[in-house]
XYZ file of C-alpha atoms in Angstrom:
295
model
C -23.673 -28.149 32.383
C -24.878 -27.352 35.933
C -23.050 -28.175 39.130
C -24.927 -31.455 39.753
C -24.115 -32.747 36.279
C -20.468 -31.756 36.703
C -20.224 -33.630 40.013
C -21.985 -36.625 38.465
C -19.566 -36.722 35.542
C -16.599 -36.405 37.909
C -17.864 -39.248 40.100
C -18.543 -41.431 37.060
C -15.069 -40.828 35.595
C -13.417 -41.387 38.964
C -15.215 -44.696 39.390
C -14.298 -45.832 35.861
C -10.628 -44.878 36.183
C -10.377 -46.517 39.609
C -11.999 -49.715 38.345
C -9.745 -49.860 35.277
C -6.690 -49.216 37.461
C -7.625 -52.088 39.768
C -8.229 -54.410 36.818
C -4.888 -53.408 35.302
C -3.062 -54.035 38.573
C -4.769 -57.415 38.979
C -3.692 -58.350 35.455
C -0.124 -57.128 35.834
C 0.553 -58.475 39.321
C 0.938 -62.194 38.366
C 3.521 -61.338 35.702
C 5.509 -59.082 38.062
C 5.338 -61.808 40.697
C 6.768 -64.321 38.218
C 9.679 -61.983 37.497
C 10.323 -61.557 41.210
C 10.237 -65.314 41.864
C 12.500 -66.024 38.889
C 15.099 -63.576 40.231
C 14.972 -64.880 43.785
C 17.243 -67.452 45.397
C 15.739 -70.972 44.995
C 16.137 -71.941 48.648
C 14.809 -68.638 49.917
C 11.778 -69.008 47.631
C 10.754 -72.119 49.554
C 9.753 -69.819 52.412
C 7.134 -68.164 50.204
C 5.874 -64.641 50.690
C 7.453 -63.135 47.549
C 5.307 -60.446 45.970
C 6.734 -57.811 43.628
C 10.429 -57.782 44.602
C 12.898 -60.626 45.224
C 14.261 -61.029 48.745
C 17.610 -62.457 47.598
C 18.532 -61.442 44.063
C 20.152 -64.057 41.856
C 20.401 -65.153 38.223
C 20.849 -68.781 39.235
C 17.485 -69.821 37.821
C 18.202 -68.341 34.386
C 21.690 -69.832 34.343
C 20.170 -73.226 35.172
C 17.892 -73.216 32.143
C 20.291 -71.488 29.730
C 23.386 -73.561 30.531
C 22.199 -76.461 28.373
C 23.646 -76.282 24.837
C 20.650 -78.160 23.459
C 18.475 -75.278 24.566
C 20.140 -72.827 22.182
C 19.620 -75.097 19.171
C 16.048 -75.809 20.205
C 15.454 -72.052 20.314
C 16.800 -71.741 16.766
C 14.499 -74.506 15.581
C 11.550 -72.853 17.331
C 12.314 -69.569 15.583
C 12.564 -71.326 12.207
C 9.307 -73.162 12.839
C 7.537 -69.977 13.907
C 8.738 -67.966 10.904
C 8.149 -70.710 8.334
C 4.838 -71.831 9.798
C 3.559 -68.272 10.086
C 4.489 -67.263 6.537
C 3.044 -70.413 4.952
C 0.016 -70.432 7.244
C -0.907 -66.792 6.623
C -0.359 -67.120 2.873
C -2.497 -70.249 2.613
C -5.195 -68.858 4.877
C -5.447 -65.617 2.893
C -5.669 -67.463 -0.423
C -8.406 -69.822 0.810
C -10.339 -66.990 2.452
C -10.208 -64.934 -0.744
C -11.494 -67.871 -2.780
C -14.385 -68.489 -0.389
C -15.285 -64.795 -0.422
C -15.815 -64.804 -4.203
C -19.448 -65.238 -5.164
C -18.340 -66.726 -8.486
C -16.961 -69.791 -6.679
C -19.724 -72.364 -7.144
C -18.684 -74.505 -4.127
C -18.525 -71.523 -1.816
C -21.430 -72.492 0.451
C -20.393 -76.133 0.671
C -16.836 -75.324 1.725
C -18.042 -72.725 4.222
C -20.286 -75.344 5.833
C -17.388 -77.808 5.973
C -15.196 -75.191 7.648
C -17.802 -74.535 10.313
C -18.234 -78.266 10.961
C -14.510 -78.683 11.583
C -14.771 -76.137 14.403
C -16.969 -78.556 16.347
C -15.932 -81.998 15.101
C -12.443 -83.461 14.672
C -10.954 -86.885 14.191
C -9.508 -87.155 17.687
C -5.998 -87.828 18.925
C -5.570 -91.464 17.854
C -6.888 -91.084 14.271
C -4.750 -87.970 13.866
C -1.682 -89.844 15.115
C -2.328 -92.716 12.714
C -2.854 -90.302 9.821
C 0.423 -88.496 10.461
C 2.219 -91.833 10.812
C 0.803 -93.125 7.515
C 1.788 -89.864 5.792
C 5.406 -90.426 6.851
C 5.613 -87.248 8.919
C 6.779 -88.888 12.138
C 10.157 -87.554 13.316
C 10.224 -85.074 10.443
C 10.303 -81.276 10.670
C 7.308 -81.071 8.333
C 5.109 -82.443 11.123
C 5.352 -79.022 12.757
C 4.101 -77.211 9.648
C 1.773 -79.310 7.493
C -0.873 -80.668 9.941
C -1.759 -77.236 11.320
C -1.048 -75.205 8.202
C -4.636 -73.954 7.764
C -6.988 -73.130 10.619
C -10.722 -72.987 9.955
C -11.267 -70.208 12.482
C -8.598 -68.028 10.845
C -10.099 -68.623 7.405
C -13.552 -67.585 8.619
C -12.205 -64.398 10.217
C -10.361 -63.271 7.074
C -13.185 -64.362 4.760
C -15.641 -62.262 6.787
C -13.339 -59.280 6.363
C -13.020 -59.853 2.607
C -16.809 -60.056 2.318
C -17.035 -56.436 3.471
C -14.708 -55.072 0.813
C -16.378 -53.232 -2.082
C -16.959 -55.569 -5.001
C -15.982 -52.747 -7.342
C -12.337 -53.054 -6.275
C -12.072 -56.588 -7.603
C -14.173 -55.907 -10.674
C -12.148 -52.853 -11.653
C -8.929 -54.832 -11.265
C -10.264 -57.599 -13.512
C -11.375 -55.013 -16.085
C -7.822 -53.672 -16.122
C -6.544 -57.165 -16.880
C -5.335 -58.206 -13.428
C -5.323 -61.897 -12.582
C -6.782 -63.263 -9.347
C -3.308 -63.487 -7.795
C -2.526 -59.888 -8.762
C -5.881 -58.716 -7.422
C -5.361 -60.535 -4.144
C -1.769 -59.558 -3.383
C -1.715 -56.065 -4.911
C -5.160 -54.763 -3.999
C -6.948 -56.886 -1.396
C -4.026 -57.705 0.909
C -2.698 -54.113 1.283
C -6.101 -52.841 2.422
C -6.630 -55.851 4.724
C -3.511 -55.493 6.868
C -5.431 -55.100 10.166
C -7.107 -58.506 10.014
C -4.080 -60.193 8.422
C -1.824 -58.823 11.172
C -4.237 -60.143 13.770
C -4.261 -63.633 12.280
C -0.475 -63.483 11.908
C -0.187 -62.913 15.647
C -2.546 -65.821 16.356
C -0.569 -68.221 14.157
C 2.848 -67.072 15.381
C 1.892 -67.437 19.038
C 0.459 -70.886 18.327
C 3.680 -72.095 16.711
C 5.919 -70.532 19.344
C 4.007 -72.015 22.288
C 3.462 -75.443 20.750
C 5.181 -78.388 22.407
C 2.665 -81.237 22.349
C 3.298 -82.128 18.697
C 7.023 -82.321 19.485
C 6.307 -84.658 22.381
C 3.892 -86.795 20.382
C 5.423 -86.971 16.910
C 9.136 -86.114 17.165
C 10.313 -86.862 20.697
C 12.632 -89.641 19.499
C 14.666 -87.280 17.327
C 16.740 -84.862 19.454
C 17.561 -82.859 16.321
C 13.905 -81.816 16.120
C 13.515 -80.786 19.741
C 11.920 -77.364 20.170
C 12.371 -74.738 22.865
C 9.082 -75.394 24.642
C 9.773 -79.131 24.769
C 13.298 -78.616 26.105
C 12.071 -76.211 28.746
C 9.462 -78.730 29.830
C 12.149 -81.403 30.238
C 14.297 -79.012 32.281
C 11.335 -78.294 34.525
C 10.685 -81.982 35.087
C 14.382 -82.527 35.847
C 14.385 -79.701 38.365
C 11.366 -81.182 40.124
C 13.103 -84.558 40.285
C 16.311 -83.020 41.624
C 14.496 -81.191 44.396
C 12.479 -84.278 45.286
C 15.632 -86.404 45.596
C 17.829 -83.799 47.265
C 18.918 -84.170 50.872
C 18.462 -80.750 52.388
C 21.135 -79.745 54.903
C 20.683 -77.278 57.669
C 22.360 -74.537 55.697
C 20.350 -75.458 52.624
C 23.294 -76.118 50.322
C 21.913 -79.428 49.088
C 19.085 -77.699 47.197
C 20.409 -76.089 44.046
C 17.082 -75.484 42.341
C 13.427 -74.984 43.117
C 10.640 -76.025 40.742
C 8.732 -72.824 41.480
C 11.654 -70.546 40.605
C 12.547 -72.660 37.569
C 8.946 -72.558 36.406
C 8.867 -68.781 36.812
C 12.113 -68.339 34.868
C 10.859 -70.639 32.098
C 7.654 -68.641 31.806
C 9.570 -65.384 31.440
C 11.947 -66.876 28.837
C 9.195 -68.233 26.596
C 6.938 -65.192 27.027
C 9.481 -62.463 26.341
C 9.706 -62.960 22.517
C 5.929 -62.607 22.188
C 5.967 -59.525 24.411
C 8.594 -57.969 22.149
C 6.595 -58.667 18.985
C 3.133 -57.816 20.295
C 3.575 -53.989 20.515
C 4.277 -53.828 16.779
C 1.038 -55.672 15.967
C -1.107 -54.334 18.807
C -2.375 -51.340 16.830
C -3.817 -53.717 14.219
C -5.152 -56.214 16.732
C -8.325 -54.541 18.028
C -9.111 -52.949 14.665
C -8.685 -56.238 12.805
C -10.873 -58.276 15.151
C -13.563 -55.590 15.284
C -13.789 -55.083 11.541
C -13.815 -58.805 10.851
C -16.601 -59.400 13.356
C -18.917 -56.692 11.960
C -20.586 -57.485 8.666
C -22.762 -55.128 6.690
């Protein structure tokens, strides 16, 4: 490599690293700003101008949202929903995807077409509400699990991955006397962990962040209240308190700020996903890439 090529490679690498650094900083800054706002005094935050560090450190915002006893139980219910919904959802999705990937299944093409149609067409909010009501799922914990148990997009992703697996694996297992369940869970699933881990993350995040179904189908039963729904109510209460507060000169009338409460809520609900994501991150890119490429 001559001197001109060396300088060209150095300039190219410098540009790439600088661009990636700027993109990384732009992505990380909003999250660091949320942490700073959540740790700042509510009254002081009304002045604005907080960037990466709080001006007046305090845990008042976290104490405000964690002091409610109902919040702890709602967190437990959210964890149960996430674990149960993820396990059942992944299991059902894998089984359906495996069935649709078998060429021996005579209705394979028909069901694949139906799956694709559901990605673009759905019944709408009112028909879905009436269906769940007629099924007797209103104000029942099962309403969090059953309606969204299987996702068409997840089935298509895993089915595409299964389609790439060598047919000889399944045939050799059947020759050895293995049933379809044994073939799926002892042979296919262990070699498909990247895509299954990716879909597991999708489903878990969906259950953990869900609040609309709680608001729509189970809001009348406080024993079914989930973390996201409780945090939303706390946020609305904080906004109402600030709106109705009579601010004194020394600022003692304002005990909370919707911006700081919102920042603290975001950190609380995001932290569990941030703790889980590193364990699945190594499978994430590999799983999506392999499922998207088909021989």
